[in-house]
Short mmCIF file of C-alpha atoms in Angstrom, two decimals:
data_model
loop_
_atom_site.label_atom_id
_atom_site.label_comp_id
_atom_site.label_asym_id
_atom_site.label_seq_id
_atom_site.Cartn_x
_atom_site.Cartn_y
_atom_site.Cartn_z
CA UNK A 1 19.00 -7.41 9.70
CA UNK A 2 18.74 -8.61 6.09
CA UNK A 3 15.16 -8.06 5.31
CA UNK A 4 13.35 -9.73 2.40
CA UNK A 5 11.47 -7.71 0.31
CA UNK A 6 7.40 -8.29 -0.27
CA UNK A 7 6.66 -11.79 -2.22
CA UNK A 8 6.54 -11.38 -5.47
CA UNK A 9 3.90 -12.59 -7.81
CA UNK A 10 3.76 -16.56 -7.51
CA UNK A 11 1.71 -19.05 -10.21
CA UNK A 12 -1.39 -20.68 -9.46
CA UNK A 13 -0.18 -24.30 -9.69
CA UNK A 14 0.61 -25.07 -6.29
CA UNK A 15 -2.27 -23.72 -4.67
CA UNK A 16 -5.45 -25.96 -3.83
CA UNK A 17 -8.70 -25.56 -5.06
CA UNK A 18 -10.78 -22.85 -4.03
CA UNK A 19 -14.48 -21.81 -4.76
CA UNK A 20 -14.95 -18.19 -4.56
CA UNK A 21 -18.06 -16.38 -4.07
CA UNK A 22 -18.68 -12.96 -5.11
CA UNK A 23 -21.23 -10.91 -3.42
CA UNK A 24 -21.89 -7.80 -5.12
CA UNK A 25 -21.19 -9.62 -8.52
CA UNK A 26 -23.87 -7.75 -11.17
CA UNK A 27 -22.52 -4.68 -9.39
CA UNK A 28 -20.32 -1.62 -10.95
CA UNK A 29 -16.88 -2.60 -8.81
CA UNK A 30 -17.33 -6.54 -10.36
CA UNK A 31 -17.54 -5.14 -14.04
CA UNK A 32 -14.59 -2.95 -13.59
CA UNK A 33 -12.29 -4.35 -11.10
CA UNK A 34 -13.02 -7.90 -9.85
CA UNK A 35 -14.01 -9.79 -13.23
CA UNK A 36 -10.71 -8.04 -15.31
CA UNK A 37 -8.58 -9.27 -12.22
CA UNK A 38 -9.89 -12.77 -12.37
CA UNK A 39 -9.32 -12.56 -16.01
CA UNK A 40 -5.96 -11.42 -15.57
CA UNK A 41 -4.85 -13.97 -13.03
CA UNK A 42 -6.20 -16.71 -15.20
CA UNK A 43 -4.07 -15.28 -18.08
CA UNK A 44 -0.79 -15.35 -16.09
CA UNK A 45 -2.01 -19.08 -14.79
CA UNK A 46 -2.01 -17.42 -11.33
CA UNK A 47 -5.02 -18.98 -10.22
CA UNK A 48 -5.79 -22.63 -9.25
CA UNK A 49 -5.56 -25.54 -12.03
CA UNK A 50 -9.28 -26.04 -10.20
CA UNK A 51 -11.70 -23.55 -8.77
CA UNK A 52 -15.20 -22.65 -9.48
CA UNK A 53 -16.89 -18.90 -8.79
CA UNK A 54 -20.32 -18.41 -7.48
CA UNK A 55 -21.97 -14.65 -7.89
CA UNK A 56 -24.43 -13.96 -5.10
CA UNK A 57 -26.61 -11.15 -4.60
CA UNK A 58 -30.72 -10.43 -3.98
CA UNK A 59 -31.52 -10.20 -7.33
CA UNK A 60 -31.31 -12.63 -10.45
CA UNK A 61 -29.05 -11.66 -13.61
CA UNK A 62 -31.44 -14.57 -15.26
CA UNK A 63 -30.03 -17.86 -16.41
CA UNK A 64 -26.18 -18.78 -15.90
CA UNK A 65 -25.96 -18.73 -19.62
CA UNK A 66 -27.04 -14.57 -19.62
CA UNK A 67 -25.00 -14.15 -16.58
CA UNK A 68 -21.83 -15.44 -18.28
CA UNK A 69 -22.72 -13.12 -21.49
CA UNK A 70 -23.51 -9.58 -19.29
CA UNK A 71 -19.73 -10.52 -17.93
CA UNK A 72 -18.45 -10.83 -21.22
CA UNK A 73 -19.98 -7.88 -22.10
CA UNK A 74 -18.13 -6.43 -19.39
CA UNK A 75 -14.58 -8.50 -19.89
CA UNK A 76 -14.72 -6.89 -23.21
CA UNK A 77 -15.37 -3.29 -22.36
CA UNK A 78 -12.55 -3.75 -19.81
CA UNK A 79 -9.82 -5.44 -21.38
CA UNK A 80 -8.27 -4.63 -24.78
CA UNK A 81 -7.64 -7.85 -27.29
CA UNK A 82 -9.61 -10.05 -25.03
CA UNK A 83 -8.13 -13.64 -25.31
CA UNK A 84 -11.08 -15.42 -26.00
CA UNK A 85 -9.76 -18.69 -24.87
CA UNK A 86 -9.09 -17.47 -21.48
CA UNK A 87 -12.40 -15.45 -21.00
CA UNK A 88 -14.19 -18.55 -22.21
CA UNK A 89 -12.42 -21.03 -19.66
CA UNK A 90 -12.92 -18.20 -16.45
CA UNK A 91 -16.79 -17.91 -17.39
CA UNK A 92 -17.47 -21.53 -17.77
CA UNK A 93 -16.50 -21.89 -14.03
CA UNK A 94 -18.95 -19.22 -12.90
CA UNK A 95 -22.25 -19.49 -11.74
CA UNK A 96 -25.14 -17.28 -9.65
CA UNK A 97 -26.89 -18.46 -6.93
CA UNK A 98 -29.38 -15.84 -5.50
CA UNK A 99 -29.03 -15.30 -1.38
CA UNK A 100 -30.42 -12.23 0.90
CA UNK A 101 -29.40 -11.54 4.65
CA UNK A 102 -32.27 -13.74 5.72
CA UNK A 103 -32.12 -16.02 3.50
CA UNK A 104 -28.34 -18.07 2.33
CA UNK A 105 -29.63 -21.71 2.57
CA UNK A 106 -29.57 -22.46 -1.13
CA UNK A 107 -26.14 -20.52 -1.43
CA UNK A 108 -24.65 -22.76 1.34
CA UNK A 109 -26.06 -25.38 -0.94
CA UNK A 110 -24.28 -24.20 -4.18
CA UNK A 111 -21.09 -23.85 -2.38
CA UNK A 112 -20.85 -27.29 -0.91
CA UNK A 113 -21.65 -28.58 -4.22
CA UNK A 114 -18.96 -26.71 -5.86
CA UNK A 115 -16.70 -27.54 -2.89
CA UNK A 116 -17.32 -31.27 -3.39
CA UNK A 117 -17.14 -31.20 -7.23
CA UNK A 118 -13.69 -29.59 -6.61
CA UNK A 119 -12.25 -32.03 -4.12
CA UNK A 120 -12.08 -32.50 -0.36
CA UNK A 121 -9.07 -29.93 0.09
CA UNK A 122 -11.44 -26.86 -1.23
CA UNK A 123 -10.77 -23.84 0.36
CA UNK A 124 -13.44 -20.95 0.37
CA UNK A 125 -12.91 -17.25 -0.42
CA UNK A 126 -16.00 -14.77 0.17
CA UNK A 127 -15.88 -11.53 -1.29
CA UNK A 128 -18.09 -9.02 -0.20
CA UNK A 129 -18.55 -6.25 -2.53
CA UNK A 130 -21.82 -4.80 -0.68
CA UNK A 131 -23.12 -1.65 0.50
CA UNK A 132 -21.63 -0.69 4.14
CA UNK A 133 -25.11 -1.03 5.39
CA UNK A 134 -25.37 -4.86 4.46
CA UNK A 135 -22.22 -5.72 5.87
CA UNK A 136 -23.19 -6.85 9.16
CA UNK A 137 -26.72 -8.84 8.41
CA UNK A 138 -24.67 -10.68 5.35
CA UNK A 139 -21.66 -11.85 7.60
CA UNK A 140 -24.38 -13.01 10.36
CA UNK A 141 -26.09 -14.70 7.21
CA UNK A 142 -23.02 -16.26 6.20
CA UNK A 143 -22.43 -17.40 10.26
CA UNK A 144 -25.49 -18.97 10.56
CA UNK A 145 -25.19 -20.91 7.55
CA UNK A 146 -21.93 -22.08 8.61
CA UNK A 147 -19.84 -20.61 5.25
CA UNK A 148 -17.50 -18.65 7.79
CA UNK A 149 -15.56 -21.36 9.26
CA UNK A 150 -12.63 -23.92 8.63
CA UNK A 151 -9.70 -21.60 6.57
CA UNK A 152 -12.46 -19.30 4.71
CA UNK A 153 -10.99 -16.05 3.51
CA UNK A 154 -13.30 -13.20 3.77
CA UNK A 155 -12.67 -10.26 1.80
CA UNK A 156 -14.25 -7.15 3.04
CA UNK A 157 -14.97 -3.88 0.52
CA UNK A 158 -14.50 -0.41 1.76
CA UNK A 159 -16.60 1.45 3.14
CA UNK A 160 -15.60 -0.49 6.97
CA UNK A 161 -18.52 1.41 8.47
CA UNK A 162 -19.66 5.16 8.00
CA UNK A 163 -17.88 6.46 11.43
CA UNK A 164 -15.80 5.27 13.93
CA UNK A 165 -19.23 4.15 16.02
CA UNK A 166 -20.36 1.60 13.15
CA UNK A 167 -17.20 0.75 11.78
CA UNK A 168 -16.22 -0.70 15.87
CA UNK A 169 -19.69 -2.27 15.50
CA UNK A 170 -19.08 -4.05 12.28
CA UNK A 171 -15.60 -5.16 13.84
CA UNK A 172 -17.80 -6.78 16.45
CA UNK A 173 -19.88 -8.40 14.06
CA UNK A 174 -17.04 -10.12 12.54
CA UNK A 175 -14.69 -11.46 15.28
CA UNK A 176 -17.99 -13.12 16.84
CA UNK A 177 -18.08 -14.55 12.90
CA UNK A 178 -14.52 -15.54 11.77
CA UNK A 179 -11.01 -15.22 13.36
CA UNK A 180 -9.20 -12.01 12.76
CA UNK A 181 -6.29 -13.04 10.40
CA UNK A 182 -8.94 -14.89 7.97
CA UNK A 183 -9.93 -11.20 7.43
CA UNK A 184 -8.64 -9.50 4.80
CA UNK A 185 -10.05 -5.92 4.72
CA UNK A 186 -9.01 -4.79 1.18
CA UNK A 187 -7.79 -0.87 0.17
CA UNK A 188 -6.87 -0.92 -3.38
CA UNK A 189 -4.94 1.54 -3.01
CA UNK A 190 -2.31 -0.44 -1.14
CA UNK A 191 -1.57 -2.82 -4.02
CA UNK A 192 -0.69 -0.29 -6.38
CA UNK A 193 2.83 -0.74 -7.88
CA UNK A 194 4.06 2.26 -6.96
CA UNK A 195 3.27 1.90 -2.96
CA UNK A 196 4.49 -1.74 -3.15
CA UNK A 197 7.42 -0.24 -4.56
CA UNK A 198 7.49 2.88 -1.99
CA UNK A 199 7.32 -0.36 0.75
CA UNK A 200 10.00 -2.05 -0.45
CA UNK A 201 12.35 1.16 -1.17
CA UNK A 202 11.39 2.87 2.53
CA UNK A 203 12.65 -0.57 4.10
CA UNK A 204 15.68 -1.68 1.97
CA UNK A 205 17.05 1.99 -0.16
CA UNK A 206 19.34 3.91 3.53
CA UNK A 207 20.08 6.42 1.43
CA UNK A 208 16.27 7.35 0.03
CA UNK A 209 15.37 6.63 4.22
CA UNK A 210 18.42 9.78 5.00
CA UNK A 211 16.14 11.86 2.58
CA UNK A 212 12.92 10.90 3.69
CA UNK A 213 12.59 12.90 6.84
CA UNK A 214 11.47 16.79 7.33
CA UNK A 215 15.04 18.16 6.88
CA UNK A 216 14.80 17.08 3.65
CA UNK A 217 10.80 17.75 2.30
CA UNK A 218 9.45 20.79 2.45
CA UNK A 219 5.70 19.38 2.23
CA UNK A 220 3.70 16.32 0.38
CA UNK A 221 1.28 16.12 -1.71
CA UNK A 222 -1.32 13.31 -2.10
CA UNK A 223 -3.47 14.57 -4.81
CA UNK A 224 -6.21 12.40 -6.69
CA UNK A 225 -8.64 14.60 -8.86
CA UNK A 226 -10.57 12.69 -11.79
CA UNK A 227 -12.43 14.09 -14.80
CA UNK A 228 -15.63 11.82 -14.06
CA UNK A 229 -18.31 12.21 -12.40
CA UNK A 230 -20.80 9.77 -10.15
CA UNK A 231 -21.18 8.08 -13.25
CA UNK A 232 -24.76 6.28 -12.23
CA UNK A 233 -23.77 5.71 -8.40
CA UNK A 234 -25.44 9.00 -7.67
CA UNK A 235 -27.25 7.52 -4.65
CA UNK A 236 -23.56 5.24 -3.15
CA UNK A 237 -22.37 9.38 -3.33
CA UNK A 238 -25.33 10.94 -1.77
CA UNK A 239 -24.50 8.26 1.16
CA UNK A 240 -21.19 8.40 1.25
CA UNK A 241 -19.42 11.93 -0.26
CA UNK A 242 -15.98 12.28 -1.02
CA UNK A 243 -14.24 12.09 2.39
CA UNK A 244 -15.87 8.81 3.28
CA UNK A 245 -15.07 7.27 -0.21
CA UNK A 246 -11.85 8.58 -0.42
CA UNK A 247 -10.18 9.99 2.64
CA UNK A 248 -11.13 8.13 5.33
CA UNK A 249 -9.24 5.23 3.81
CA UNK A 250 -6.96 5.40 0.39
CA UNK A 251 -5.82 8.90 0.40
CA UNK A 252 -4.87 8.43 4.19
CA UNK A 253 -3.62 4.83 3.40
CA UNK A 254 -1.03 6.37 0.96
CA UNK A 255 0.13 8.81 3.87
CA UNK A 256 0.75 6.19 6.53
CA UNK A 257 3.41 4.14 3.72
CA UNK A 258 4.70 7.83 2.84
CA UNK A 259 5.00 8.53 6.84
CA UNK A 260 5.84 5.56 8.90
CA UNK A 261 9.43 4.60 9.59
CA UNK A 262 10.93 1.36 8.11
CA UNK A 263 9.57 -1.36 9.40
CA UNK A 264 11.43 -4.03 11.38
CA UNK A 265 10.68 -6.38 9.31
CA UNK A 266 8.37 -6.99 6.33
CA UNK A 267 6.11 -9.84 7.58
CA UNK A 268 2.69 -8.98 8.45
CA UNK A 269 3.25 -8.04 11.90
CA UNK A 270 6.10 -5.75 10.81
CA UNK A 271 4.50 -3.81 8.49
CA UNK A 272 1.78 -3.60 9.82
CA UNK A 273 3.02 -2.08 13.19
CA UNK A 274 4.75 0.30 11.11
CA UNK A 275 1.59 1.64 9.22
CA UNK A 276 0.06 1.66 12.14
CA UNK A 277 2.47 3.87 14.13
CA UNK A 278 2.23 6.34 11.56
CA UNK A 279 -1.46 6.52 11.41
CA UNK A 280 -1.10 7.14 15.38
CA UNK A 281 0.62 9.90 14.68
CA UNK A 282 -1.64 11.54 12.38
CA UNK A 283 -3.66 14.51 13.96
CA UNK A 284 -7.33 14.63 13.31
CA UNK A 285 -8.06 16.69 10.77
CA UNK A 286 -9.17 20.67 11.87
CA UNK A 287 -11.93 21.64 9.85
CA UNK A 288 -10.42 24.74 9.43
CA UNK A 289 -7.71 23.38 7.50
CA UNK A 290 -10.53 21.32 5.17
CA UNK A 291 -12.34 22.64 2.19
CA UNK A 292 -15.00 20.74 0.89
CA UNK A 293 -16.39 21.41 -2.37
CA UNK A 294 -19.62 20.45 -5.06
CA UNK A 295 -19.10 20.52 -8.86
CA UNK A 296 -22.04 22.78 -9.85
CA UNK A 297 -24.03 19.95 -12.10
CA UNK A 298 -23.82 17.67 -9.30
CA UNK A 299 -27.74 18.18 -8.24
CA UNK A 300 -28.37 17.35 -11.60
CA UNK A 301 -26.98 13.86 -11.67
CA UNK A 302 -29.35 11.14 -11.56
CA UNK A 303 -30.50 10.05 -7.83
CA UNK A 304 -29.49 12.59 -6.08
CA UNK A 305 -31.03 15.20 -4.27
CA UNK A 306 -31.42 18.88 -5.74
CA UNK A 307 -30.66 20.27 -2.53
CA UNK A 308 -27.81 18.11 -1.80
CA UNK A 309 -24.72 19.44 0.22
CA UNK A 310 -22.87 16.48 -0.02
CA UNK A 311 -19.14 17.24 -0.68
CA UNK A 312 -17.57 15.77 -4.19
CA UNK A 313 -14.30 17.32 -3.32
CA UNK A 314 -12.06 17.39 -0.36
CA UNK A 315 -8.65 19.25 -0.08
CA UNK A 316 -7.33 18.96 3.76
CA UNK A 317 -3.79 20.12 5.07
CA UNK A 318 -2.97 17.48 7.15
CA UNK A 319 -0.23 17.06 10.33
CA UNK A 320 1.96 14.27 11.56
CA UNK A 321 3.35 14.52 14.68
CA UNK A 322 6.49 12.15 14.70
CA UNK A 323 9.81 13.12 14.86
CA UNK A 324 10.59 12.56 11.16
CA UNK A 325 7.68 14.84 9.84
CA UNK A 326 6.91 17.28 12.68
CA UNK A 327 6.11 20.63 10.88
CA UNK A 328 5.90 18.93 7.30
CA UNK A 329 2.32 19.78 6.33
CA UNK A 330 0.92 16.69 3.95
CA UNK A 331 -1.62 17.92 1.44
CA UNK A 332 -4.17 15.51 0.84
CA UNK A 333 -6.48 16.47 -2.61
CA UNK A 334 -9.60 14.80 -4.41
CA UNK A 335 -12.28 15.13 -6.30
CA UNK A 336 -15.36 14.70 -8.89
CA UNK A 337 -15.25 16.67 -12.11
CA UNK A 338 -11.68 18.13 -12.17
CA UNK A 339 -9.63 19.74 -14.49
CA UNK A 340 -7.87 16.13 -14.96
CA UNK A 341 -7.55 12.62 -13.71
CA UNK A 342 -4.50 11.43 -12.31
CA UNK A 343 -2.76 9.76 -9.18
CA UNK A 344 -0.07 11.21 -7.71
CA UNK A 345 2.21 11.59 -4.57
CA UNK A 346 4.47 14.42 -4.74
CA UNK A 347 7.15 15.38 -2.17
CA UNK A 348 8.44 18.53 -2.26
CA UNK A 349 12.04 19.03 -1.58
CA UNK A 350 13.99 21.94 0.50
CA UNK A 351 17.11 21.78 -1.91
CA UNK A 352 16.64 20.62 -5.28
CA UNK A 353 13.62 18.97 -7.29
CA UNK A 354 10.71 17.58 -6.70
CA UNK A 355 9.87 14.06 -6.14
CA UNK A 356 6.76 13.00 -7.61
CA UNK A 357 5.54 9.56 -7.94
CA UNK A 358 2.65 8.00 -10.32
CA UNK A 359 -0.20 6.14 -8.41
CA UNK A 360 -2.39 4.13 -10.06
CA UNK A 361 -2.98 1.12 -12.72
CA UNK A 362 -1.28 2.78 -15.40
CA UNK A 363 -0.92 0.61 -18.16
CA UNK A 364 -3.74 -2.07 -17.77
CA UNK A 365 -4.77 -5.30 -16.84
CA UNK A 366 -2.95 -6.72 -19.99
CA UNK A 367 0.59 -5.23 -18.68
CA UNK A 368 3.29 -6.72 -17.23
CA UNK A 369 2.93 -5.07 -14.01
CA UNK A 370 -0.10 -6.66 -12.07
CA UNK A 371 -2.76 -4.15 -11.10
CA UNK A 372 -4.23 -3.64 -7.65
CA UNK A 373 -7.01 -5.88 -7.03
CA UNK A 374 -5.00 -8.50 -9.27
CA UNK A 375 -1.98 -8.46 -6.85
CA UNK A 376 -4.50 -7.90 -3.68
CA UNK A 377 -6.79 -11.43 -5.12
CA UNK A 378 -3.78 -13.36 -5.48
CA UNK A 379 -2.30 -12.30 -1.45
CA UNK A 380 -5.69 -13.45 -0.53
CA UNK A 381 -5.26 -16.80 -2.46
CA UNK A 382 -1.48 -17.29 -1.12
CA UNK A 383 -2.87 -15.80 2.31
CA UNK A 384 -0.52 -13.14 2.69
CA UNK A 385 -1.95 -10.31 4.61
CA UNK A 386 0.89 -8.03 4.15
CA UNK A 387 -1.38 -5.19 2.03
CA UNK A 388 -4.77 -5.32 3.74
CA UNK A 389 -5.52 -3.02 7.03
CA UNK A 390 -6.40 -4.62 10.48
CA UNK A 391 -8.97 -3.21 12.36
CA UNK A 392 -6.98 -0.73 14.73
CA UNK A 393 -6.06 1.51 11.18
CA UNK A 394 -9.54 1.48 10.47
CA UNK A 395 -10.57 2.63 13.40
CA UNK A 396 -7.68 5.54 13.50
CA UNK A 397 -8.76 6.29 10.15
CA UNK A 398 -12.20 7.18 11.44
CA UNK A 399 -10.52 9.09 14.27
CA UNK A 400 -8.50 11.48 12.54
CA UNK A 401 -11.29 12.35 9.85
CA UNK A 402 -14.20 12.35 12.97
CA UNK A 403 -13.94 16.59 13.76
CA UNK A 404 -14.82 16.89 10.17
CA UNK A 405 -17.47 14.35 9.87
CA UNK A 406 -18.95 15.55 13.23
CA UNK A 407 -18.64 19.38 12.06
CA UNK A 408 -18.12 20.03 8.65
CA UNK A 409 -17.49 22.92 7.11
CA UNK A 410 -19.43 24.93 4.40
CA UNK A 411 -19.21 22.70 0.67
CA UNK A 412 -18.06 25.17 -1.85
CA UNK A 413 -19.52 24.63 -5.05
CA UNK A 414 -17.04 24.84 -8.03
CA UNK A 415 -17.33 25.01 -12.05
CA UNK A 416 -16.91 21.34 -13.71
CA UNK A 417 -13.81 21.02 -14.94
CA UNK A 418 -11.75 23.32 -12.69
CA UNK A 419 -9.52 22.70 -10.01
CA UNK A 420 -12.03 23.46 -7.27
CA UNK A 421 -12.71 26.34 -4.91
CA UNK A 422 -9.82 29.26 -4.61
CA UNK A 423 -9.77 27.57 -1.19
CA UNK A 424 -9.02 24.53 -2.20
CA UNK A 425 -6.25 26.12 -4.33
CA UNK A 426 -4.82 28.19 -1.73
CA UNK A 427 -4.69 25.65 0.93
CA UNK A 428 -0.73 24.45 -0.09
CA UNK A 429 0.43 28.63 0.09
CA UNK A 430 3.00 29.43 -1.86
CA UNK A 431 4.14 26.02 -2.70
CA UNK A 432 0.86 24.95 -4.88
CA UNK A 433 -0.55 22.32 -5.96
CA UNK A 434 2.33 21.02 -8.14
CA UNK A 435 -0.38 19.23 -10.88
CA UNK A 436 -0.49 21.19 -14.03
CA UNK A 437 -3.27 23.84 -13.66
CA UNK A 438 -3.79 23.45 -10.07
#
């Protein structure tokens, strides 16, 4: 079969016109992440010639005029030589409009308005970038004010849920809302270059497939440590810890592309049948092959709790039970306040050297390589599905991480700037960690 590879980055000029709203849009992962990629599409003339955005949320940024100067503020901290041209055209089209889960009726009233001003072949993208706890009463919000149907796209943030019990709960919530392939439940991690790339290779390279079995590896390594701390989101931590923010969906996200075999094909349903065969495979994690760790000035950090024993790093020897990886042990790493920040999957090899592979945005939202939650923005806008996870992986991914959320073990605390408990360390044996230091 001669299989195409994943679309490549298309322009902006044949798409209709689309108003976008942005729940969450004041928030931290707007600044950072959402705003830049706007910026960037609108710099590459990836978006559409007409569109408008609409930033929702409970509380007021003030006037549209302060709202649009708090994002430049944060275009500018984000983006080095901001074209001010650009910036000036993407904040002209954006607007807030102030909404709650009991109350949306002047938001449905901004978005028709925008939808009208725009044409009568508007399309509607909803973003929400809210808390996991708000999920649920904001898509029943956005149901009852009838924003959900027609070809809306809604973009869902991770967390999906806390546990396999509320994440199958929110999935109820949403098919009574919107059809299932008008959800696009967004991982960032999956529109990194590098796994697009690792996609692309695992399905078209035989010879990289011939290597890419247990024969061949001696172990992987999926390790993500980062210098920072919480940064301000001490209490999103205290609610969440490390193997909710970071396990139970990117680090294991990475592993399913690494494990599954070459997909049939690389539509939607290909791929995605292929990630999710290798998540099916996984074995839940045994606690006694998890560390769990707290950088020692982590009770200091604002908002959270001086006695806290929530876990800022998680190192976890993980198994896969196929016939390509049975008795490869994957080695899955993060963590707060590490000896350095990087992104990297390593594989280990029985006869010669390792393989290790750079994850990440590396060079910036002004490269020539489009970053995540560019590339993963315009799939939504093209509606390609291809690099966003159905509700079946989530729910696996809750599976295999359940023994440990259920029963954890002891957190270890560890010194700032280290690489962790000796447990953490030890957990590869004699292979390592094969970061620098670690």
């Amino acid at each position: 079969m001669d299989l195409m590879p994943l679309p490549d980055p298309a322009p902006g000029s044949s798409l209709p016109p689309v108003v976008v709203v942005l729940f969450g849009a004041t928030g931290d992962l707007a600044a950072r992440e959402l705003l830049p990629a706007l910026y960037s599409l609108s710099r590459t003339d990836r978006l559409p010639e007409r569109y408008a955005v609409i930033g929702s949320g409970r509380h007021s940024p003030g006037t549209d005029g302060e709202f649009r100067e708090q994002l430049r503020e944060s275009l500018a901290d984000a983006v080095e030589d901001l074209d001010v041209e650009v910036a000036d055209a993407l904040l002209g089209r954006i607007t807030f409009q102030t909404s709650d889960a009991d109350d949306g009726r002047e938001l449905a009233e901004a978005v028709r308005a925008a939808e009208e001003g725009l044409g009568a072949d508007t399309g509607r993208l909803i973003y929400l970038s809210v808390p996991s706890a708000a999920m649920a009463p904001t898509v029943g919000m956005l149901a009852h004010e009838d924003l959900l149907g027609g070809d809306t796209r809604l973009v869902t943030e991770k967390p999906f849920g806390t546990d396999l019990a509320s994440a199958q709960e929110l999935d109820a919530v949403l098919r009574d809302a919107i059809a299932e392939e008008r959800i696009y439940r967004i991982d960032h991690f999956l529109g990194y270059q590098t796994v697009v790339d690792l996609i692309n290779a695992r399905t078209h390279n035989r010879a990289l497939d011939a290597l890419w079995r247990r024969e061949h590896v001696a172990q992987v390594q999926i390790d993500v440590p980062e210098t920072l701390g919480t940064e301000g989101r001490g209490s999103f931590y205290e609610a969440t810890g490390a193997l909710r923010d970071m396990v139970a969906d990117h680090l294991l996200q990475v592993l399913a592309v690494v494990a599954m075999e070459p997909p049939d094909d690389l539509t939607v349903d290909g791929l995605g049948a292929a990630r999710s065969a290798a998540l099916a495979a996984v074995r839940p994690l045994d606690r006694g092959l998890v560390v769990l760790g707290q950088y020692d000035s982590y009770t200091d950090e604002e908002e959270v709790d001086p006695d806290s024993t929530v876990e800022t790093l998680v190192a976890a020897r993980v198994e896969v039970s196929s016939e390509r990886w049975l008795g490869v042990p994957f080695l899955l790493r993060t963590g707060k306040r590490m000896a350095v920040t990087r992104s990297s999957l390593t594989l280990l090899l029985r006869d010669g050297p390792q393989l290790q592979l750079e994850l990440g945005d590396r060079q910036g939202v002004d490269s020539g390589t489009m970053g995540a939650y560019e590339r993963l923005l315009h799939d939504v806008l093209h509606a390609r599905r291809h690099l966003f996870s159905t509700s079946d992986q989530v729910e696996r991914l809750w599976e295999i991480c359940a023994p440990v959320l259920q029963d954890p073990p002891e957190v270890q605390r560890y010194p700032a700037g280290s690489w962790g408990p000796q447990d953490a360390q030890d957990l590869p044996g004699a292979d390592g960690w094969r970061l620098a230091g670690g």
